[in-house]
Coordinates of C-alpha atoms in Angstrom, one line a residue:
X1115 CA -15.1 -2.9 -14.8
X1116 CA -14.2 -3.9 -18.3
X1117 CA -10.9 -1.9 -17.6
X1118 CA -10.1 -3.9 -14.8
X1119 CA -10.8 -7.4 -16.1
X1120 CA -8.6 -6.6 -19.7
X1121 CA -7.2 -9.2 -21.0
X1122 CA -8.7 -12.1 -18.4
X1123 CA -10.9 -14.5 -20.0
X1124 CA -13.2 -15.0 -17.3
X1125 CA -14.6 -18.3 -19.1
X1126 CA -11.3 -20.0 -17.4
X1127 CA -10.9 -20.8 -13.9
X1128 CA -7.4 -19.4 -14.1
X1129 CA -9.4 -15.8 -15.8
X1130 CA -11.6 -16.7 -12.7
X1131 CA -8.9 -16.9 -10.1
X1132 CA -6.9 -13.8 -11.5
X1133 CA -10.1 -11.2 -11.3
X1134 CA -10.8 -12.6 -7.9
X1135 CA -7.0 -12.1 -6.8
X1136 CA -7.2 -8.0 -8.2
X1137 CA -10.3 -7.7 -6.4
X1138 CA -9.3 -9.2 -3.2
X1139 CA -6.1 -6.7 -3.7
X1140 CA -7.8 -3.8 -3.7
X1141 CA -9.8 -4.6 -1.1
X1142 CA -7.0 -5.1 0.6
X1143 CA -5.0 -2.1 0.3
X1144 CA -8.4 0.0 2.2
X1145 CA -8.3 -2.4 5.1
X1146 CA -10.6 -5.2 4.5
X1147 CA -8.5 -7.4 7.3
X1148 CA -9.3 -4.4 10.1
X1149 CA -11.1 -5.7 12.8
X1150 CA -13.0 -2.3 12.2
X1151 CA -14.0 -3.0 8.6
X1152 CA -16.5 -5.4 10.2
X1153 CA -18.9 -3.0 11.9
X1154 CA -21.2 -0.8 10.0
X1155 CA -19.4 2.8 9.5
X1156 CA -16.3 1.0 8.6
X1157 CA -18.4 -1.4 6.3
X1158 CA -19.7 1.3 4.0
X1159 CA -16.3 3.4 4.5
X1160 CA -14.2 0.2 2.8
X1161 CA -17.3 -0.1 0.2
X1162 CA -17.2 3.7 -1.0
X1163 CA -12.9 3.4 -1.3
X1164 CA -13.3 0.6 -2.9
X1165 CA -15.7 2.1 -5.7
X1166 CA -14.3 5.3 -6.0
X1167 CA -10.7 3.3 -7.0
X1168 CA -9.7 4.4 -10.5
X1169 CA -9.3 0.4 -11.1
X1170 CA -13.1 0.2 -10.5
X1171 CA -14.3 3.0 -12.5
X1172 CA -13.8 5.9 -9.9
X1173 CA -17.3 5.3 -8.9
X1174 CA -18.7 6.4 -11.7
X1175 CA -22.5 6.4 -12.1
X1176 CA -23.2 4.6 -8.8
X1177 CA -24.8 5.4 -5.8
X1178 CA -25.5 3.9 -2.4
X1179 CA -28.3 4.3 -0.3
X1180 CA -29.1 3.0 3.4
X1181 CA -32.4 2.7 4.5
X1182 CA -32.5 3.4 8.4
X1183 CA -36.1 2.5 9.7
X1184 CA -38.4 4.1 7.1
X1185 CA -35.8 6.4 5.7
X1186 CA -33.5 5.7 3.1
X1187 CA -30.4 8.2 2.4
X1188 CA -27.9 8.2 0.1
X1189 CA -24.1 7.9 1.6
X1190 CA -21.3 9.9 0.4
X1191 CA -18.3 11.5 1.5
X1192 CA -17.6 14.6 3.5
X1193 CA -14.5 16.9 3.7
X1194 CA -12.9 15.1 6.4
X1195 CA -13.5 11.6 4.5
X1196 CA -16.2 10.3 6.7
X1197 CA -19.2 8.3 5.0
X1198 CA -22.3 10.5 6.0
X1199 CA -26.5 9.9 5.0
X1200 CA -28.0 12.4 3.1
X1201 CA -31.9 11.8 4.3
X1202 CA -34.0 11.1 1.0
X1203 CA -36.7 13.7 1.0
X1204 CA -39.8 12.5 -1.5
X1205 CA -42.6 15.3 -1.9

């Protein structure tokens, strides 16, 4: 993130206003307008593009876990680019 806010003093409104505008960009440019982007699966598919970016780190270090009833699973991609849960397993 550091990378991506360089040289924007966020202590400004204008610093304020110009991080807001390179993350509303991004978001952007993986379809956050789609009507699609709205319901769950595309939800979660606009998330994961948007922190694997280069801008935003390439994801680095973070993952993402949905909890469906009483399981949680962590999401990641598949070889067709499709967001898939990997169940959690605790022993």
């Amino acid at each position: 993130m550091a990378t991506l806010f360089a040289g924007l003093d966020l202590d400004t409104d204008q610093g304020k206003y110009d991080a807001k505008e390179k993350i509303r960009k991004i978001y952007d440019e993986y379809g956050q307008i789609k009507p699609e982007a709205f319901m769950k699966a595309g939800a979660e598919k606009l998330l994961m593009n948007v922190l694997s970016d280069p801008r935003m780190g390439s994801g680095n270090g973070i993952q993402i876990y949905r909890k469906d009833g009483d399981v949680w699973g962590k999401l990641k991609w598949d070889s067709a680019k499709n967001v898939i849960k990997e169940n959690c397993t605790f022993n």
